[in-house]
GROMACS .gro file of C-alpha atoms in nm:
model
  383
    1MET     CA    1   2.308  12.714  -1.418
    2ALA     CA    2   2.239  13.055  -1.272
    3VAL     CA    3   2.544  13.265  -1.201
    4THR     CA    4   2.524  13.392  -0.844
    5TYR     CA    5   2.718  13.665  -0.664
    6THR     CA    6   2.891  13.393  -0.458
    7THR     CA    7   2.996  13.212  -0.775
    8ILE     CA    8   3.151  13.528  -0.914
    9LEU     CA    9   3.342  13.596  -0.591
   10THR     CA   10   3.468  13.237  -0.574
   11ALA     CA   11   3.587  13.246  -0.935
   12ALA     CA   12   3.761  13.578  -0.878
   13ALA     CA   13   3.936  13.446  -0.569
   14LEU     CA   14   4.055  13.135  -0.751
   15ALA     CA   15   4.183  13.345  -1.040
   16LEU     CA   16   4.372  13.568  -0.801
   17LEU     CA   17   4.531  13.273  -0.625
   18SER     CA   18   4.627  13.098  -0.947
   19GLY     CA   19   4.784  13.414  -1.080
   20THR     CA   20   4.995  13.490  -0.770
   21ALA     CA   21   5.071  13.161  -0.596
   22HIS     CA   22   5.403  13.127  -0.780
   23SER     CA   23   5.488  13.493  -0.831
   24HIS     CA   24   5.596  13.625  -0.492
   25MET     CA   25   5.924  13.817  -0.450
   26ILE     CA   26   6.300  13.770  -0.479
   27MET     CA   27   6.595  13.998  -0.411
   28ASN     CA   28   6.774  14.055  -0.742
   29THR     CA   29   7.044  14.300  -0.623
   30PRO     CA   30   7.299  14.220  -0.486
   31THR     CA   31   7.310  13.914  -0.711
   32PRO     CA   32   7.181  13.618  -0.508
   33TYR     CA   33   7.291  13.258  -0.522
   34ASN     CA   34   7.122  13.061  -0.804
   35LEU     CA   35   6.959  13.366  -0.965
   36HIS     CA   36   7.022  13.245  -1.323
   37GLY     CA   37   7.198  12.964  -1.501
   38SER     CA   38   7.170  12.701  -1.230
   39ALA     CA   39   7.010  12.358  -1.233
   40LYS     CA   40   6.824  12.462  -0.919
   41LEU     CA   41   6.697  12.818  -0.962
   42LEU     CA   42   6.621  13.065  -0.687
   43GLN     CA   43   6.248  13.049  -0.619
   44VAL     CA   44   5.994  13.320  -0.535
   45ASP     CA   45   5.834  13.098  -0.270
   46PRO     CA   46   5.855  13.140   0.109
   47LEU     CA   47   6.079  12.923   0.323
   48GLY     CA   48   5.937  12.581   0.399
   49PRO     CA   49   6.012  12.209   0.365
   50SER     CA   50   6.096  12.243  -0.004
   51TYR     CA   51   6.297  12.564   0.042
   52PRO     CA   52   6.461  12.539   0.385
   53PHE     CA   53   6.633  12.793   0.607
   54PRO     CA   54   6.878  12.933   0.531
   55CYS     CA   55   6.874  13.069   0.175
   56GLN     CA   56   6.631  12.807   0.040
   57GLY     CA   57   6.926  12.568   0.066
   58LEU     CA   58   7.088  12.739  -0.236
   59THR     CA   59   7.459  12.829  -0.238
   60ASP     CA   60   7.566  12.816  -0.603
   61ALA     CA   61   7.736  13.145  -0.691
   62VAL     CA   62   7.670  13.180  -1.064
   63SER     CA   63   7.838  13.522  -1.072
   64ALA     CA   64   8.117  13.697  -0.883
   65ALA     CA   65   8.051  13.807  -0.525
   66THR     CA   66   7.911  14.159  -0.498
   67PRO     CA   67   8.174  14.396  -0.350
   68LEU     CA   68   8.055  14.589  -0.043
   69THR     CA   69   8.244  14.884   0.103
   70ALA     CA   70   8.217  14.924   0.479
   71GLY     CA   71   8.098  15.274   0.560
   72ALA     CA   72   7.909  15.305   0.229
   73SER     CA   73   7.572  15.163   0.125
   74GLN     CA   74   7.448  14.881  -0.098
   75LEU     CA   75   7.152  14.905  -0.335
   76VAL     CA   76   6.895  14.631  -0.273
   77ASN     CA   77   6.629  14.571  -0.538
   78PHE     CA   78   6.360  14.311  -0.599
   79THR     CA   79   6.159  14.122  -0.860
   80GLY     CA   80   5.816  13.984  -0.802
   81GLY     CA   81   5.449  13.967  -0.888
   82ALA     CA   82   5.286  13.914  -0.547
   83GLN     CA   83   5.394  14.169  -0.291
   84HIS     CA   84   5.128  14.104  -0.021
   85GLY     CA   85   5.096  14.476   0.052
   86GLY     CA   86   5.456  14.495   0.169
   87GLY     CA   87   5.565  14.408   0.520
   88SER     CA   88   5.880  14.425   0.731
   89CYS     CA   89   6.230  14.326   0.620
   90GLN     CA   90   6.574  14.264   0.764
   91PHE     CA   91   6.917  14.261   0.604
   92SER     CA   92   7.171  14.033   0.769
   93LEU     CA   93   7.518  13.885   0.727
   94THR     CA   94   7.709  13.570   0.809
   95TYR     CA   95   8.078  13.507   0.752
   96GLU     CA   96   8.041  13.129   0.755
   97TYR     CA   97   8.020  12.920   0.438
   98PRO     CA   98   7.810  12.736   0.357
   99PRO     CA   99   7.555  12.966   0.521
  100PRO     CA  100   7.477  12.812   0.861
  101ALA     CA  101   7.141  12.676   0.977
  102ASP     CA  102   7.220  12.818   1.322
  103LYS     CA  103   7.030  13.149   1.325
  104THR     CA  104   7.261  13.291   1.593
  105LYS     CA  105   7.536  13.300   1.330
  106TRP     CA  106   7.337  13.554   1.127
  107LYS     CA  107   7.366  13.916   1.244
  108THR     CA  108   7.126  14.195   1.142
  109ILE     CA  109   7.271  14.519   1.005
  110TYR     CA  110   6.946  14.696   0.903
  111THR     CA  111   6.572  14.660   0.973
  112LEU     CA  112   6.274  14.811   0.792
  113ILE     CA  113   5.943  14.818   0.981
  114GLY     CA  114   5.673  14.827   0.714
  115GLY     CA  115   5.697  14.956   0.357
  116CYS     CA  116   5.919  14.671   0.236
  117PRO     CA  117   5.945  14.583  -0.045
  118VAL     CA  118   5.633  14.789  -0.128
  119SER     CA  119   5.375  15.014   0.029
  120ALA     CA  120   5.059  14.896  -0.145
  121VAL     CA  121   4.699  14.796  -0.088
  122GLY     CA  122   4.765  14.440  -0.204
  123ASN     CA  123   4.936  14.282  -0.503
  124LEU     CA  124   5.046  14.502  -0.793
  125PRO     CA  125   4.947  14.436  -1.156
  126LYS     CA  126   5.194  14.218  -1.341
  127THR     CA  127   5.405  14.410  -1.596
  128GLY     CA  128   5.626  14.132  -1.733
  129THR     CA  129   5.875  13.861  -1.635
  130ASP     CA  130   6.248  13.826  -1.587
  131GLN     CA  131   6.460  13.593  -1.802
  132ASP     CA  132   6.361  13.295  -1.587
  133SER     CA  133   5.986  13.367  -1.613
  134ARG     CA  134   5.951  13.516  -1.265
  135ALA     CA  135   5.666  13.769  -1.266
  136ASP     CA  136   5.744  14.135  -1.210
  137ALA     CA  137   5.554  14.461  -1.149
  138LEU     CA  138   5.605  14.837  -1.166
  139HIS     CA  139   5.924  14.961  -0.998
  140CYS     CA  140   5.944  15.290  -0.805
  141GLY     CA  141   6.313  15.361  -0.861
  142ASN     CA  142   6.329  15.490  -0.501
  143ASP     CA  143   6.250  15.391  -0.143
  144SER     CA  144   5.937  15.599  -0.093
  145GLY     CA  145   5.698  15.539  -0.384
  146THR     CA  146   5.360  15.374  -0.337
  147GLU     CA  147   5.192  15.102  -0.542
  148CYS     CA  148   5.531  15.006  -0.691
  149ILE     CA  149   5.832  14.793  -0.594
  150ARG     CA  150   6.078  14.997  -0.390
  151GLN     CA  151   6.456  14.980  -0.378
  152PHE     CA  152   6.670  15.059  -0.075
  153ASP     CA  153   7.021  15.183  -0.005
  154VAL     CA  154   7.123  14.968   0.291
  155PRO     CA  155   7.407  15.119   0.499
  156ILE     CA  156   7.705  14.888   0.546
  157PRO     CA  157   7.850  14.966   0.891
  158LYS     CA  158   8.207  15.090   0.891
  159ALA     CA  159   8.312  14.853   1.171
  160LEU     CA  160   8.211  14.532   0.990
  161PRO     CA  161   8.495  14.282   0.946
  162ASN     CA  162   8.660  14.254   0.605
  163GLY     CA  163   8.620  13.930   0.417
  164ASN     CA  164   8.383  13.708   0.222
  165ALA     CA  165   8.031  13.685   0.361
  166THR     CA  166   7.671  13.605   0.271
  167PHE     CA  167   7.419  13.891   0.264
  168ALA     CA  168   7.058  13.795   0.336
  169TRP     CA  169   6.719  13.959   0.287
  170THR     CA  170   6.434  13.827   0.501
  171TRP     CA  171   6.074  13.946   0.455
  172PHE     CA  172   5.762  13.903   0.668
  173ASN     CA  173   5.465  13.982   0.445
  174LYS     CA  174   5.192  14.221   0.558
  175ILE     CA  175   4.883  14.040   0.426
  176GLY     CA  176   4.814  13.679   0.332
  177ASP     CA  177   4.945  13.361   0.495
  178ARG     CA  178   5.203  13.395   0.773
  179GLU     CA  179   5.525  13.338   0.581
  180VAL     CA  180   5.891  13.434   0.572
  181TYR     CA  181   6.094  13.481   0.254
  182MET     CA  182   6.472  13.466   0.238
  183ASN     CA  183   6.724  13.520  -0.040
  184CYS     CA  184   7.102  13.526   0.002
  185ALA     CA  185   7.388  13.676  -0.198
  186PRO     CA  186   7.764  13.619  -0.185
  187VAL     CA  187   7.947  13.944  -0.100
  188SER     CA  188   8.301  14.058  -0.035
  189ILE     CA  189   8.351  14.333   0.225
  190THR     CA  190   8.645  14.574   0.220
  191GLY     CA  191   8.730  14.897   0.401
  192GLY     CA  192   8.615  14.762   0.736
  193ALA     CA  193   8.773  14.621   1.050
  194ASP     CA  194   9.020  14.341   1.111
  195GLU     CA  195   8.830  14.199   1.410
  196LYS     CA  196   8.474  14.080   1.469
  197GLY     CA  197   8.381  14.252   1.794
  198PHE     CA  198   8.130  14.489   1.634
  199PHE     CA  199   7.978  14.213   1.424
  200GLU     CA  200   7.939  13.971   1.714
  201ALA     CA  201   7.757  14.239   1.917
  202LEU     CA  202   7.488  14.290   1.650
  203PRO     CA  203   7.147  14.129   1.713
  204GLN     CA  204   7.080  13.794   1.554
  205MET     CA  205   6.844  13.766   1.260
  206PHE     CA  206   6.478  13.735   1.357
  207LEU     CA  207   6.325  13.412   1.229
  208ALA     CA  208   5.961  13.298   1.242
  209ASN     CA  209   5.695  13.114   1.041
  210VAL     CA  210   5.909  12.805   0.982
  211PRO     CA  211   5.897  12.472   1.171
  212GLY     CA  212   6.038  12.503   1.521
  213GLU     CA  213   5.993  12.881   1.537
  214CYS     CA  214   5.713  13.112   1.651
  215THR     CA  215   5.434  13.236   1.422
  216THR     CA  216   5.373  13.604   1.358
  217GLY     CA  217   5.034  13.776   1.352
  218GLY     CA  218   4.882  13.977   1.067
  219GLY     CA  219   4.968  14.324   0.945
  220VAL     CA  220   5.299  14.511   0.959
  221LEU     CA  221   5.530  14.313   1.189
  222ASN     CA  222   5.706  14.499   1.469
  223ILE     CA  223   6.025  14.291   1.455
  224PRO     CA  224   6.158  14.230   1.808
  225ASN     CA  225   6.520  14.324   1.881
  226PRO     CA  226   6.565  14.495   1.542
  227GLY     CA  227   6.902  14.649   1.626
  228LYS     CA  228   7.014  15.013   1.621
  229TYR     CA  229   6.998  15.070   1.246
  230GLY     CA  230   6.693  15.094   1.023
  231LYS     CA  231   6.375  15.289   0.951
  232VAL     CA  232   6.009  15.278   1.047
  233LEU     CA  233   5.825  15.323   0.716
  234GLU     CA  234   5.480  15.217   0.840
  235GLN     CA  235   5.342  15.182   1.191
  236PRO     CA  236   5.335  14.819   1.311
  237ALA     CA  237   5.000  14.649   1.369
  238PRO     CA  238   4.882  14.567   1.723
  239GLY     CA  239   4.924  14.196   1.785
  240SER     CA  240   5.159  14.157   1.487
  241GLU     CA  241   5.395  13.952   1.704
  242GLY     CA  242   5.150  13.659   1.716
  243SER     CA  243   5.315  13.390   1.928
  244CYS     CA  244   5.659  13.554   1.890
  245PRO     CA  245   5.827  13.777   2.151
  246LYS     CA  246   5.666  14.120   2.168
  247ALA     CA  247   5.878  14.418   2.068
  248GLU     CA  248   5.935  14.686   2.330
  249GLY     CA  249   5.751  14.965   2.150
  250VAL     CA  250   5.810  15.107   1.804
  251PRO     CA  251   6.190  15.121   1.753
  252VAL     CA  252   6.383  15.447   1.738
  253PHE     CA  253   6.676  15.383   1.505
  254GLU     CA  254   7.016  15.548   1.492
  255ASN     CA  255   7.204  15.635   1.174
  256GLY     CA  256   7.288  15.328   0.969
  257GLY     CA  257   7.663  15.351   1.018
  258SER     CA  258   7.742  15.514   0.683
  259SER     CA  259   8.047  15.739   0.682
  260SER     CA  260   7.860  15.979   0.453
  261SER     CA  261   7.629  16.092   0.734
  262PRO     CA  262   7.716  16.362   0.988
  263PRO     CA  263   7.826  16.240   1.331
  264PRO     CA  264   7.564  16.261   1.607
  265SER     CA  265   7.729  16.558   1.779
  266GLU     CA  266   7.697  16.766   1.461
  267SER     CA  267   7.347  16.670   1.348
  268LEU     CA  268   7.015  16.841   1.409
  269VAL     CA  269   6.676  16.710   1.308
  270VAL     CA  270   6.390  16.960   1.347
  271ILE     CA  271   6.038  16.898   1.222
  272PRO     CA  272   5.790  17.177   1.299
  273ILE     CA  273   5.434  17.046   1.335
  274THR     CA  274   5.295  17.395   1.282
  275SER     CA  275   5.446  17.728   1.190
  276THR     CA  276   5.158  17.952   1.297
  277GLY     CA  277   5.171  18.190   1.592
  278ALA     CA  278   5.544  18.257   1.620
  279ALA     CA  279   5.654  18.353   1.971
  280THR     CA  280   5.838  18.679   2.022
  281SER     CA  281   6.032  18.598   2.337
  282SER     CA  282   6.406  18.551   2.299
  283SER     CA  283   6.457  18.401   2.643
  284ALA     CA  284   6.630  18.065   2.665
  285SER     CA  285   6.624  17.757   2.883
  286LEU     CA  286   6.816  17.430   2.907
  287VAL     CA  287   6.668  17.110   2.763
  288VAL     CA  288   6.822  16.763   2.785
  289ILE     CA  289   6.711  16.504   2.526
  290PRO     CA  290   6.797  16.140   2.622
  291ILE     CA  291   6.907  15.885   2.362
  292THR     CA  292   6.579  15.699   2.396
  293THR     CA  293   6.360  15.996   2.309
  294PRO     CA  294   6.098  15.869   2.062
  295LEU     CA  295   6.022  16.058   1.744
  296SER     CA  296   5.709  16.254   1.846
  297THR     CA  297   5.735  16.309   2.220
  298ALA     CA  298   6.035  16.534   2.277
  299ALA     CA  299   5.857  16.871   2.280
  300SER     CA  300   5.520  17.028   2.218
  301GLY     CA  301   5.498  17.140   1.858
  302PHE     CA  302   5.805  16.951   1.740
  303VAL     CA  303   5.907  16.602   1.640
  304THR     CA  304   6.273  16.534   1.710
  305GLN     CA  305   6.527  16.261   1.668
  306THR     CA  306   6.870  16.245   1.826
  307THR     CA  307   7.138  15.987   1.892
  308THR     CA  308   7.308  16.141   2.195
  309ASP     CA  309   7.232  16.318   2.521
  310VAL     CA  310   7.263  16.694   2.473
  311ALA     CA  311   7.210  17.004   2.684
  312ALA     CA  312   7.214  17.357   2.544
  313PRO     CA  313   7.031  17.689   2.549
  314VAL     CA  314   6.700  17.647   2.371
  315PRO     CA  315   6.525  17.967   2.252
  316THR     CA  316   6.148  17.967   2.286
  317ALA     CA  317   6.067  18.122   1.949
  318THR     CA  318   5.881  17.899   1.702
  319ALA     CA  319   6.092  17.773   1.412
  320GLY     CA  320   6.004  17.947   1.088
  321SER     CA  321   5.750  18.218   1.024
  322GLY     CA  322   5.560  18.085   0.724
  323SER     CA  323   5.197  17.990   0.731
  324GLY     CA  324   5.238  17.653   0.566
  325SER     CA  325   5.060  17.771   0.255
  326GLY     CA  326   5.341  17.682   0.018
  327SER     CA  327   5.584  17.975   0.025
  328GLY     CA  328   5.872  17.739  -0.051
  329SER     CA  329   5.695  17.553  -0.331
  330SER     CA  330   5.355  17.563  -0.497
  331GLY     CA  331   5.090  17.304  -0.412
  332SER     CA  332   5.081  16.994  -0.195
  333GLN     CA  333   5.248  16.664  -0.280
  334PRO     CA  334   5.104  16.312  -0.238
  335CYS     CA  335   5.273  16.092   0.023
  336SER     CA  336   5.203  15.767   0.204
  337ALA     CA  337   5.356  15.747   0.553
  338ASN     CA  338   5.200  15.981   0.808
  339GLY     CA  339   5.468  16.183   0.987
  340ALA     CA  340   5.726  16.144   0.708
  341ILE     CA  341   5.915  16.452   0.589
  342VAL     CA  342   5.881  16.544   0.221
  343CYS     CA  343   6.156  16.774   0.089
  344PHE     CA  344   6.018  17.011  -0.175
  345SER     CA  345   6.355  17.189  -0.195
  346PRO     CA  346   6.648  17.252   0.040
  347THR     CA  347   6.452  17.541   0.191
  348SER     CA  348   6.100  17.400   0.205
  349PHE     CA  349   5.942  17.083   0.340
  350GLY     CA  350   5.608  16.926   0.424
  351LEU     CA  351   5.497  16.681   0.693
  352CYS     CA  352   5.293  16.394   0.552
  353ALA     CA  353   4.940  16.387   0.693
  354ASN     CA  354   4.642  16.199   0.548
  355GLY     CA  355   4.814  16.134   0.217
  356ALA     CA  356   4.945  16.484   0.141
  357ALA     CA  357   5.232  16.712   0.244
  358ILE     CA  358   5.185  17.090   0.232
  359PRO     CA  359   5.504  17.292   0.172
  360GLN     CA  360   5.636  17.538   0.428
  361PRO     CA  361   5.977  17.698   0.485
  362VAL     CA  362   6.238  17.526   0.699
  363ALA     CA  363   6.376  17.693   1.011
  364ALA     CA  364   6.660  17.939   0.965
  365GLY     CA  365   6.999  17.772   0.938
  366THR     CA  366   6.858  17.432   0.837
  367THR     CA  367   6.805  17.251   0.509
  368CYS     CA  368   6.577  16.968   0.398
  369THR     CA  369   6.760  16.677   0.240
  370SER     CA  370   6.686  16.305   0.201
  371GLY     CA  371   6.375  16.323   0.415
  372GLN     CA  372   6.543  16.504   0.707
  373ILE     CA  373   6.584  16.863   0.819
  374VAL     CA  374   6.947  16.897   0.918
  375ARG     CA  375   7.161  17.165   1.076
  376ARG     CA  376   7.531  17.105   1.127
  377SER     CA  377   7.763  17.218   1.406
  378ALA     CA  378   7.482  17.236   1.658
  379LYS     CA  379   7.488  17.089   2.007
  380PHE     CA  380   7.113  17.122   2.063
  381VAL     CA  381   6.824  16.946   1.905
  382PHE     CA  382   6.517  17.167   1.890
  383TRP     CA  383   6.381  17.514   1.956
   0.00000   0.00000   0.00000
């Protein structure tokens, strides 16, 4: 029989499916229910009739609950061989046990739009398996690498109630069938509040792609009602909501509630788009930035982010005097998310554009750290 081009493509597709159909993703940190040593193991499959909402129906704690400190952050890591190019994720909590099937009892503390748990073209090459034969791939060791499995430090809000809870990861994959994945972990929260007012006011977990719920579209999902805390790691795809409620624009998130971050009144985020043609005027004017100011529209030549209304004298001189040719560091650096800040050092940064960031000096009195340019003790937001 002659081997045709169609035959080759069909065989390749079947091989791809057979190699990835049972090798999706799980959350491995914090330690989920039924991860190891249980008669019914945690599966890498999406939610469905065999693995129902919530938590695949699994609630056997085979290890001690993971301690969470309110006001700190929790490392979240993953295992898996089919990452579907990434997607959007949420991290949620419930204080009821067993974890309730009523989705309104689950409250979201952090949302990632795109880039979770990977930023990749498709599925990564398999590198091995865990002790229960779940496939795995290359790990980034950070939250910004590409073509590798990322890990995230999820802020645990300071005002969360103390007590035993269940921490959940939900994932809406970027490419492939319209699915939702969910793993849950027992946790114990300390250092927080003695009442549930803050928790009850959080948005409920978004749920789709299971019987009785809406169905998302393709690409990076713009999760509706994502809450105040999170990050936009990739731009959402038009029509990604499918038959679900449409989000009101790309979200602008506040700080994740970690006590380690500066309060809004003392933070400054300044991202020069260009450092050429510095102005010489020292005149000043008043500028008011509302809380809803999106990241890219606050002022010509600058991208800003703030969490409070502010008014202050704003000099007209351009931040920095470098030419963007690398005076703070030598050479450009690869990056993935357009518009993201890349810190070359505390005194130099680059703005990701078309896969590369070119170093340039930060504005006087600011430093680049953890993907932000920050100035403390300032009541204004940009020059």
